[in-house]
Short mmCIF file of C-alpha atoms in Angstrom, two decimals:
data_model
loop_
_atom_site.label_atom_id
_atom_site.label_comp_id
_atom_site.label_asym_id
_atom_site.label_seq_id
_atom_site.Cartn_x
_atom_site.Cartn_y
_atom_site.Cartn_z
CA ILE T 340 5.15 -17.69 -9.24
CA ASP T 341 2.56 -20.36 -8.69
CA GLY T 342 1.08 -22.28 -11.57
CA GLN T 343 -1.34 -24.13 -9.33
CA THR T 344 -3.27 -23.47 -6.15
CA GLY T 345 -1.10 -23.58 -3.00
CA SER T 346 -2.13 -24.58 0.52
CA ASP T 347 -2.22 -21.03 1.89
CA SER T 348 -3.31 -17.62 0.68
CA TYR T 349 -0.32 -15.36 1.18
CA GLY T 350 3.00 -17.23 1.24
CA TRP T 351 5.41 -17.16 4.19
CA ASP T 352 7.79 -14.91 6.10
CA PHE T 353 10.84 -17.04 6.89
CA ILE T 354 12.47 -14.34 9.00
CA SER T 355 9.55 -13.95 11.42
CA ASN T 356 8.31 -17.51 10.80
CA ASP T 357 4.71 -16.55 10.16
CA PRO T 358 2.29 -16.49 7.19
CA HIS T 359 2.46 -12.69 6.79
CA PRO T 360 5.24 -11.78 4.33
CA TYR T 361 4.69 -8.03 4.68
CA ASP T 362 6.64 -5.80 2.30
CA ASP T 363 8.99 -3.59 4.34
CA HIS T 364 10.28 -1.26 1.61
CA ALA T 365 7.82 -1.86 -1.29
CA HIS T 366 10.43 -3.74 -3.33
CA GLY T 367 8.37 -6.92 -3.42
CA THR T 368 5.21 -5.04 -4.34
CA GLN T 369 7.01 -3.32 -7.20
CA LEU T 370 8.27 -6.65 -8.53
CA ALA T 371 4.86 -8.28 -8.19
CA SER T 372 3.19 -5.48 -10.13
CA LEU T 373 5.56 -5.96 -13.06
CA VAL T 374 5.14 -9.74 -13.12
CA LEU T 375 1.37 -9.28 -13.19
CA SER T 376 1.57 -6.57 -15.85
CA VAL T 377 3.27 -9.09 -18.17
CA ALA T 378 1.37 -12.20 -17.05
CA PRO T 379 -1.94 -10.99 -15.54
CA GLN T 380 -3.28 -14.46 -14.73
CA THR T 381 -0.21 -15.47 -12.74
CA LYS T 382 -0.62 -16.49 -9.10
CA LEU T 383 2.07 -15.05 -6.86
CA MET T 384 3.69 -16.82 -3.92
CA PRO T 385 5.45 -14.16 -1.80
CA LEU T 386 8.29 -15.66 0.24
CA LYS T 387 10.12 -13.24 2.52
CA VAL T 388 13.75 -13.99 3.43
CA PHE T 389 15.13 -10.55 4.39
CA ASN T 390 14.43 -8.46 7.47
CA PRO T 391 13.80 -4.68 7.17
CA TRP T 392 17.59 -4.08 7.17
CA GLY T 393 18.29 -6.44 4.27
CA ILE T 394 19.74 -9.21 6.45
CA THR T 395 18.94 -12.89 5.99
CA ASN T 396 20.30 -16.27 7.07
CA SER T 397 21.00 -19.67 5.56
CA ALA T 398 17.95 -21.33 7.11
CA SER T 399 15.57 -18.75 5.64
CA LEU T 400 17.10 -18.91 2.18
CA TYR T 401 16.99 -22.67 1.86
CA ALA T 402 13.56 -22.96 3.50
CA ALA T 403 12.10 -20.51 0.98
CA PHE T 404 13.33 -22.59 -1.95
CA GLN T 405 12.07 -25.76 -0.30
CA TYR T 406 8.67 -24.14 0.29
CA ALA T 407 8.49 -22.98 -3.34
CA VAL T 408 9.30 -26.44 -4.65
CA ASP T 409 6.93 -28.19 -2.24
CA HIS T 410 4.09 -25.78 -3.14
CA GLN T 411 4.50 -26.31 -6.90
CA ALA T 412 6.00 -23.00 -7.92
CA GLN T 413 6.59 -22.87 -11.67
CA VAL T 414 9.04 -19.93 -11.75
CA ILE T 415 11.17 -18.56 -8.91
CA LEU T 416 12.18 -14.89 -8.96
CA CYS T 417 15.22 -13.69 -6.98
CA ALA T 418 15.32 -10.00 -7.92
CA TRP T 419 18.16 -9.04 -5.59
CA SER T 420 21.92 -9.48 -5.43
CA THR T 421 24.72 -9.89 -2.93
CA SER T 422 28.51 -10.26 -2.96
CA VAL T 423 28.28 -13.12 -0.46
CA ASP T 424 28.52 -16.70 -1.66
CA SER T 425 26.07 -18.95 0.17
CA ILE T 426 25.98 -22.72 0.44
CA ALA T 427 22.29 -22.53 1.37
CA LEU T 428 21.47 -20.39 -1.67
CA ARG T 429 23.39 -22.73 -3.96
CA GLN T 430 21.60 -25.74 -2.49
CA GLY T 431 18.25 -24.01 -2.88
CA ILE T 432 18.90 -23.36 -6.56
CA GLN T 433 20.03 -26.95 -6.96
CA LEU T 434 16.76 -28.10 -5.38
CA ALA T 435 14.84 -25.98 -7.89
CA ALA T 436 16.94 -27.38 -10.74
CA GLN T 437 16.12 -30.94 -9.69
CA ALA T 438 12.43 -30.02 -9.78
CA GLY T 439 12.75 -28.40 -13.23
CA ILE T 440 11.99 -24.91 -11.93
CA PRO T 441 13.70 -21.90 -13.55
CA VAL T 442 15.19 -19.27 -11.22
CA VAL T 443 15.16 -15.75 -12.67
CA VAL T 444 17.76 -13.49 -11.05
CA SER T 445 18.92 -9.90 -11.29
CA ALA T 446 22.41 -9.18 -12.64
CA GLY T 447 22.62 -6.65 -9.83
CA GLU T 448 23.52 -3.00 -9.48
CA GLY T 449 26.93 -1.34 -9.58
CA GLY T 450 27.76 -1.13 -13.29
CA TRP T 451 30.19 -4.05 -13.01
CA ASP T 452 31.26 -6.61 -15.57
CA LEU T 453 30.30 -9.94 -14.00
CA ALA T 454 33.33 -11.54 -15.63
CA HIS T 455 35.41 -9.72 -13.02
CA VAL T 456 33.05 -9.32 -10.05
CA ALA T 457 31.12 -12.19 -8.46
CA VAL T 458 27.49 -11.32 -7.72
CA TYR T 459 25.07 -13.87 -6.29
CA PRO T 460 22.78 -15.58 -7.13
CA ALA T 461 23.72 -14.57 -10.71
CA ALA T 462 27.12 -16.29 -10.42
CA TYR T 463 25.41 -19.65 -9.97
CA SER T 464 24.35 -19.59 -13.63
CA ALA T 465 27.78 -21.05 -14.44
CA GLU T 466 26.83 -24.11 -12.42
CA PHE T 467 23.08 -24.44 -12.92
CA SER T 468 21.32 -24.15 -16.28
CA ASN T 469 18.00 -23.25 -14.65
CA VAL T 470 19.36 -19.82 -13.58
CA LEU T 471 18.39 -17.00 -15.96
CA VAL T 472 20.43 -13.81 -15.37
CA VAL T 473 18.71 -10.59 -16.44
CA THR T 474 20.05 -7.05 -16.67
CA GLY T 475 18.29 -3.77 -17.41
CA VAL T 476 18.25 -1.53 -20.46
CA ASN T 477 16.58 1.74 -21.37
CA GLU T 478 14.33 2.47 -24.34
CA SER T 479 17.40 2.98 -26.53
CA ASP T 480 18.66 -0.54 -25.77
CA GLN T 481 21.53 0.75 -23.64
CA ILE T 482 22.57 -0.79 -20.33
CA ILE T 483 21.23 1.34 -17.47
CA GLU T 484 23.91 3.73 -16.25
CA ALA T 485 24.14 5.71 -13.03
CA GLY T 486 22.19 8.94 -13.33
CA GLN T 487 19.64 7.53 -15.77
CA GLY T 488 16.01 7.25 -14.78
CA GLY T 489 14.37 10.58 -14.13
CA GLY T 490 11.73 9.12 -11.83
CA SER T 491 14.03 7.13 -9.57
CA ALA T 492 14.89 8.17 -6.08
CA ARG T 493 18.12 6.15 -6.37
CA ARG T 494 20.46 6.36 -9.35
CA VAL T 495 21.64 2.88 -10.29
CA ALA T 496 23.89 1.29 -12.87
CA ALA T 497 23.12 -2.23 -14.08
CA ASN T 498 25.73 -4.98 -14.11
CA TYR T 499 26.48 -6.72 -17.39
CA GLY T 500 28.49 -9.61 -18.82
CA ALA T 501 28.91 -11.01 -22.32
CA HIS T 502 29.17 -14.54 -20.90
CA ASP T 503 27.27 -14.17 -17.65
CA VAL T 504 24.05 -12.29 -18.53
CA ALA T 505 21.54 -14.21 -20.62
CA ILE T 506 19.16 -11.41 -21.60
CA ALA T 507 18.29 -7.75 -21.11
CA ALA T 508 14.81 -6.45 -20.33
CA PRO T 509 13.26 -3.02 -19.80
CA GLY T 510 14.41 -1.54 -16.50
CA GLN T 511 14.43 2.24 -16.73
CA ASP T 512 11.57 4.52 -15.69
CA LEU T 513 9.05 1.73 -15.16
CA LEU T 514 5.72 2.50 -13.54
CA VAL T 515 5.31 0.15 -10.58
CA ALA T 516 2.78 -0.32 -7.79
CA GLU T 517 3.47 0.25 -4.12
CA PRO T 518 1.41 -0.66 -1.04
CA ARG T 519 -1.88 1.11 -0.31
CA GLY T 520 -2.63 1.87 -3.94
CA ALA T 521 0.37 4.07 -4.67
CA HIS T 522 2.34 4.11 -7.94
CA VAL T 523 5.88 5.34 -8.58
CA VAL T 524 8.45 5.32 -11.39
CA ARG T 525 11.59 3.33 -10.67
CA THR T 526 14.78 2.21 -12.44
CA SER T 527 16.65 -1.00 -11.58
CA PRO T 528 17.82 -4.28 -13.14
CA ASP T 529 15.83 -5.94 -10.34
CA LEU T 530 12.70 -4.70 -12.09
CA SER T 531 14.03 -6.09 -15.37
CA ALA T 532 14.24 -9.52 -13.75
CA ALA T 533 10.59 -9.23 -12.75
CA VAL T 534 9.61 -8.39 -16.35
CA ALA T 535 11.53 -11.42 -17.58
CA ALA T 536 9.95 -13.64 -14.90
CA GLY T 537 6.52 -12.57 -16.13
CA ALA T 538 7.49 -13.37 -19.71
CA LEU T 539 8.83 -16.77 -18.65
CA ALA T 540 5.57 -17.47 -16.80
CA ARG T 541 3.72 -16.79 -20.04
CA VAL T 542 5.96 -19.27 -21.84
CA ALA T 543 5.22 -21.87 -19.15
CA VAL T 544 1.49 -21.32 -19.54
CA ASP T 545 1.73 -21.55 -23.35
CA GLN T 546 3.57 -24.86 -22.96
CA GLY T 547 0.96 -26.22 -20.57
CA PHE T 548 3.64 -26.30 -17.83
CA ALA T 549 5.36 -29.12 -19.73
CA GLY T 550 9.08 -29.14 -20.41
CA GLY T 551 10.44 -27.33 -17.39
CA ALA T 552 13.26 -24.87 -16.87
CA GLN T 553 15.57 -25.59 -19.79
CA SER T 554 12.74 -25.77 -22.31
CA TRP T 555 11.07 -22.55 -21.16
CA ILE T 556 14.32 -20.60 -20.96
CA SER T 557 15.30 -21.79 -24.46
CA ILE T 558 11.96 -20.62 -25.85
CA LEU T 559 12.25 -17.23 -24.14
CA LEU T 560 15.78 -16.68 -25.42
CA GLY T 561 14.84 -17.95 -28.87
CA ASP T 562 12.08 -15.37 -29.14
CA ALA T 563 14.29 -12.50 -27.97
CA GLU T 564 15.51 -9.78 -30.29
CA VAL T 565 19.20 -9.60 -31.15
CA VAL T 566 20.57 -6.10 -30.61
CA PRO T 567 24.12 -5.95 -32.05
CA GLN T 568 25.17 -3.05 -29.81
CA LEU T 569 24.49 -5.22 -26.75
CA ALA T 570 26.57 -8.19 -27.88
CA ARG T 571 29.66 -7.09 -25.96
CA ARG T 572 27.71 -6.82 -22.71
CA ILE T 573 25.01 -9.50 -22.95
CA HIS T 574 25.36 -13.02 -24.28
CA GLY T 575 24.23 -12.96 -27.89
CA GLY T 576 23.01 -9.36 -27.53
CA LEU T 577 19.55 -10.65 -26.56
CA ARG T 578 16.88 -8.15 -25.57
CA LEU T 579 13.40 -9.11 -24.36
CA ARG T 580 10.49 -7.32 -25.95
CA VAL T 581 7.19 -8.15 -24.31
CA GLN T 582 4.19 -8.57 -26.58
CA ARG T 583 1.01 -7.10 -25.13
#
């Protein structure tokens, strides 16, 4: 998420090494539409690090973070998860931390307690304070469970963690954009991370881009609503409610 004008128009594809980060499975388009729905004036910097089969490499991961930092990104969104620890991913997040850039990440899918299952990049929040871990809830402030989400092609369950997840955001039955003007309804904590990234971008704008990661995250969490029923699954029971 770019707070200033970058040197190119579209971002970069680090897998193909070209300036055309085309969206293979519409996931990136869905995320972008939610960021823009929350923060309409945001400039997006699409950086592609996965091939069509969901495979990446260390060089692509680190290069994407380096590109984002060098091109003055204000918020980095990593709305995906993996069980694989990565030195390159850790170093990329560290690079963002040194530049004062918050990294918003998905808690991931599976319905797991992150106290017992390591999911990355969410697990790096224990090491880096610029990592904001987000999970998904429905309209009743319940963690998304498998089988929920009438409009979703895939049934997902959101991960949770009373010490590992910072905040919950809407993630069930969200209307999202897809390429070529299409719209669909989807359910995923990845989408929740995009909503939170949009809200964090609004905080950054309100602060005149002063303060950086820790300041913006503190403001976002401070403005969140405390939902007692979530306290055993989310730190402080915090739930984001976006003001239109």
